[in-house]
Amino acid sequence: MKNTLQTLLFTITLTLSAGAMASQSVTVHVNGLVCDFCATAIEKVFGKQDAVEGVQVDLNEKIVSIDIKDDHQMSDEEITKLVMDSGYNVESIERVERQE
């Protein structure tokens, strides 16, 4: 009986914590984004990453918005390296937790 209660409690806790997981949105201010080709290059690079759920580029604001999958992470260093390897410079990175 005790094992059954422990298993039930564990299952409920796991289910609730999975439902309350926060995914993350990352906004990257990028210097040098000026054309559709630039946007396509950035979208392609981030689209290949396992951690990335979606990516949008705003050329007017020079912003790359990255949605990170719930069960993944990307460090600022990883993001900066991907942007720099694409030929652009990162001005700043902002993170926002999203409750789903």
mmCIF file of C-alpha atoms in Angstrom:
data_model
loop_
_atom_site.group_PDB
_atom_site.id
_atom_site.type_symbol
_atom_site.label_atom_id
_atom_site.label_comp_id
_atom_site.label_asym_id
_atom_site.label_seq_id
_atom_site.Cartn_x
_atom_site.Cartn_y
_atom_site.Cartn_z
ATOM 1 C CA MET A 1 0.000 0.000 0.000
ATOM 2 C CA LYS A 2 2.810 2.381 0.910
ATOM 3 C CA ASN A 3 4.558 1.721 -2.427
ATOM 4 C CA THR A 4 1.312 2.344 -4.291
ATOM 5 C CA LEU A 5 0.863 5.715 -2.575
ATOM 6 C CA GLN A 6 4.469 6.691 -3.268
ATOM 7 C CA THR A 7 4.116 5.727 -6.916
ATOM 8 C CA LEU A 8 0.870 7.674 -7.210
ATOM 9 C CA LEU A 9 2.381 10.746 -5.553
ATOM 10 C CA PHE A 10 5.449 10.553 -7.799
ATOM 11 C CA THR A 11 3.280 10.263 -10.920
ATOM 12 C CA ILE A 12 1.125 13.240 -9.935
ATOM 13 C CA THR A 13 4.195 15.365 -9.148
ATOM 14 C CA LEU A 14 5.850 14.444 -12.429
ATOM 15 C CA THR A 15 2.698 15.214 -14.411
ATOM 16 C CA LEU A 16 2.196 18.595 -12.745
ATOM 17 C CA SER A 17 5.806 19.648 -13.185
ATOM 18 C CA ALA A 18 5.775 18.636 -16.857
ATOM 19 C CA GLY A 19 2.619 20.660 -17.441
ATOM 20 C CA ALA A 20 4.112 23.718 -15.791
ATOM 21 C CA MET A 21 7.363 23.666 -17.739
ATOM 22 C CA ALA A 22 8.462 27.010 -18.989
ATOM 23 C CA SER A 23 9.839 27.296 -22.458
ATOM 24 C CA GLN A 24 12.143 30.115 -23.319
ATOM 25 C CA SER A 25 12.093 32.880 -25.887
ATOM 26 C CA VAL A 26 15.407 34.500 -26.718
ATOM 27 C CA THR A 27 15.690 37.884 -28.413
ATOM 28 C CA VAL A 28 19.048 38.576 -30.025
ATOM 29 C CA HIS A 29 19.924 42.071 -31.240
ATOM 30 C CA VAL A 30 22.205 41.523 -34.231
ATOM 31 C CA ASN A 31 24.389 44.095 -35.966
ATOM 32 C CA GLY A 32 24.594 43.706 -39.750
ATOM 33 C CA LEU A 33 21.191 42.265 -40.664
ATOM 34 C CA VAL A 34 20.153 44.234 -43.751
ATOM 35 C CA CYS A 35 18.569 41.979 -46.378
ATOM 36 C CA ASP A 36 16.378 38.942 -46.943
ATOM 37 C CA PHE A 37 19.485 36.859 -47.642
ATOM 38 C CA CYS A 38 20.766 37.758 -44.154
ATOM 39 C CA ALA A 39 17.482 36.673 -42.601
ATOM 40 C CA THR A 40 17.441 33.405 -44.539
ATOM 41 C CA ALA A 41 21.021 32.606 -43.500
ATOM 42 C CA ILE A 42 20.259 33.146 -39.804
ATOM 43 C CA GLU A 43 16.988 31.183 -39.996
ATOM 44 C CA LYS A 44 18.799 28.291 -41.671
ATOM 45 C CA VAL A 45 21.603 28.176 -39.086
ATOM 46 C CA PHE A 46 19.268 28.231 -36.087
ATOM 47 C CA GLY A 47 16.728 25.953 -37.762
ATOM 48 C CA LYS A 48 19.339 23.169 -37.804
ATOM 49 C CA GLN A 49 19.743 23.269 -34.018
ATOM 50 C CA ASP A 50 17.960 20.547 -32.011
ATOM 51 C CA ALA A 51 17.115 22.995 -29.229
ATOM 52 C CA VAL A 52 15.327 25.464 -31.513
ATOM 53 C CA GLU A 53 11.558 25.234 -31.918
ATOM 54 C CA GLY A 54 11.265 28.296 -34.144
ATOM 55 C CA VAL A 55 13.147 31.364 -35.332
ATOM 56 C CA GLN A 56 11.971 34.691 -36.752
ATOM 57 C CA VAL A 57 14.063 37.559 -38.075
ATOM 58 C CA ASP A 58 12.932 41.196 -38.002
ATOM 59 C CA LEU A 59 15.175 43.099 -40.423
ATOM 60 C CA ASN A 60 13.739 46.516 -39.493
ATOM 61 C CA GLU A 61 14.588 46.082 -35.812
ATOM 62 C CA LYS A 62 17.657 43.869 -36.457
ATOM 63 C CA ILE A 63 16.276 41.272 -34.055
ATOM 64 C CA VAL A 64 16.382 37.484 -34.164
ATOM 65 C CA SER A 65 13.690 35.828 -32.023
ATOM 66 C CA ILE A 66 14.415 32.230 -31.070
ATOM 67 C CA ASP A 67 11.949 29.873 -29.390
ATOM 68 C CA ILE A 68 13.765 27.180 -27.408
ATOM 69 C CA LYS A 69 12.110 23.773 -26.969
ATOM 70 C CA ASP A 70 10.847 22.948 -23.471
ATOM 71 C CA ASP A 71 13.372 20.200 -22.795
ATOM 72 C CA HIS A 72 16.405 21.949 -24.307
ATOM 73 C CA GLN A 73 18.721 24.837 -23.528
ATOM 74 C CA MET A 74 21.017 27.126 -25.479
ATOM 75 C CA SER A 75 23.606 29.244 -23.727
ATOM 76 C CA ASP A 76 24.367 32.834 -24.677
ATOM 77 C CA GLU A 77 27.782 31.590 -25.801
ATOM 78 C CA GLU A 78 26.215 29.043 -28.194
ATOM 79 C CA ILE A 79 23.882 31.668 -29.636
ATOM 80 C CA THR A 80 26.700 34.201 -30.018
ATOM 81 C CA LYS A 81 28.911 31.634 -31.762
ATOM 82 C CA LEU A 82 26.154 30.703 -34.242
ATOM 83 C CA VAL A 83 25.506 34.368 -35.055
ATOM 84 C CA MET A 84 29.208 35.187 -35.391
ATOM 85 C CA ASP A 85 29.861 32.084 -37.521
ATOM 86 C CA SER A 86 27.116 33.414 -39.816
ATOM 87 C CA GLY A 87 29.053 36.666 -40.234
ATOM 88 C CA TYR A 88 27.165 38.965 -37.855
ATOM 89 C CA ASN A 89 27.788 40.524 -34.433
ATOM 90 C CA VAL A 90 25.602 40.169 -31.347
ATOM 91 C CA GLU A 91 24.755 43.419 -29.577
ATOM 92 C CA SER A 92 22.654 41.902 -26.784
ATOM 93 C CA ILE A 93 20.694 38.810 -25.760
ATOM 94 C CA GLU A 94 17.470 38.895 -23.733
ATOM 95 C CA ARG A 95 15.630 35.860 -22.358
ATOM 96 C CA VAL A 96 11.960 35.558 -21.423
ATOM 97 C CA GLU A 97 10.382 32.507 -19.774
ATOM 98 C CA ARG A 98 7.032 31.502 -21.277
ATOM 99 C CA GLN A 99 4.547 29.401 -19.297
ATOM 100 C CA GLU A 100 2.791 26.844 -21.463
#
